XYZ file of C-alpha atoms in Angstrom:
112
model
C 109.574 62.040 90.700
C 106.110 60.270 91.552
C 107.982 57.088 92.120
C 111.014 58.370 94.360
C 108.335 59.964 96.598
C 106.066 56.840 96.642
C 109.235 54.767 97.777
C 110.251 57.423 100.220
C 106.952 56.951 101.503
C 106.985 53.397 101.927
C 110.446 53.512 103.301
C 109.330 55.816 105.816
C 105.831 53.704 106.553
C 108.454 50.351 107.272
C 110.427 52.210 109.683
C 107.441 53.629 111.567
C 106.642 49.617 112.291
C 109.779 48.671 113.258
C 109.855 50.303 116.651
C 106.374 49.005 117.366
C 108.357 45.304 116.607
C 111.133 46.088 118.493
C 109.549 47.168 121.468
C 107.296 44.168 121.558
C 110.885 42.174 121.529
C 112.082 43.835 124.517
C 108.303 43.604 126.849
C 106.979 39.876 125.888
C 108.574 36.448 126.328
C 106.583 35.107 122.963
C 103.991 35.651 120.640
C 103.002 37.896 118.129
C 99.994 39.686 119.550
C 96.932 38.101 117.937
C 94.321 35.395 118.968
C 95.765 32.910 118.209
C 99.862 33.737 119.249
C 99.200 36.055 122.119
C 101.871 37.764 123.751
C 103.335 36.091 126.775
C 104.772 37.856 130.166
C 106.673 35.313 131.856
C 108.170 37.586 134.650
C 107.432 40.334 136.475
C 109.596 42.636 134.973
C 107.876 41.709 131.837
C 104.732 42.726 133.366
C 106.371 46.309 134.616
C 107.659 46.517 130.965
C 104.042 46.073 129.793
C 102.687 48.392 132.171
C 105.038 51.607 131.136
C 104.267 50.776 127.715
C 100.576 51.192 128.178
C 101.061 54.093 130.169
C 103.227 55.823 127.781
C 100.476 55.726 125.351
C 100.640 52.057 123.871
C 96.820 50.960 123.464
C 97.204 47.209 122.364
C 94.449 47.862 120.625
C 93.166 44.297 119.148
C 95.778 42.913 120.479
C 96.536 39.640 122.559
C 98.140 39.920 125.762
C 98.494 36.590 128.479
C 100.165 35.795 131.911
C 101.287 31.942 132.227
C 98.904 29.696 133.461
C 99.436 28.508 137.006
C 102.437 31.308 137.267
C 102.567 33.383 140.226
C 103.898 36.836 139.747
C 105.042 38.217 143.157
C 105.439 42.488 142.832
C 106.772 42.500 146.719
C 110.120 42.510 145.234
C 109.656 45.605 143.636
C 111.065 48.503 145.765
C 108.042 50.959 145.077
C 104.137 50.829 145.012
C 102.733 49.072 141.785
C 101.180 51.684 139.347
C 97.820 50.459 137.716
C 98.075 49.485 134.356
C 96.491 52.186 131.880
C 95.348 55.392 132.815
C 92.454 57.469 131.931
C 94.746 59.316 128.685
C 96.141 56.262 127.981
C 94.190 53.214 128.416
C 94.539 49.431 127.703
C 92.511 48.825 124.625
C 93.546 45.291 123.983
C 92.399 41.913 124.736
C 94.139 40.577 128.467
C 93.979 36.971 129.713
C 95.492 36.363 133.206
C 95.135 32.506 132.435
C 94.359 31.876 136.302
C 97.919 33.380 137.172
C 98.155 35.059 140.951
C 99.999 38.333 141.261
C 101.047 38.365 144.852
C 102.712 41.680 146.582
C 100.442 43.967 145.278
C 100.762 47.568 146.868
C 99.546 50.528 145.742
C 99.286 54.206 147.432
C 95.658 56.659 146.975
C 96.732 59.383 145.012
C 94.534 62.407 144.230
């Protein structure tokens, strides 16, 4: 009985890790989130997906995220104002390196 319970708990623990891995694969161009192999954001769409992931509660605590050095991320292509990455109730807690990339076309509307 103990062995079956342990096996079931192990299976649940492994399954719990799968969505985070799948999510990272859907958001980032490359990387595994470590200091030596950070997640890489190559496109505006990936930057949006990263923002949405953080704002949905994924803090990325202890993980590393980078933009592409020298890349320009033009947010004017979006049909809406930019929503900041992270909120008071859903903060970003990882390591973010812009690598000297440029973000253009950033528009935000102040809300109360």
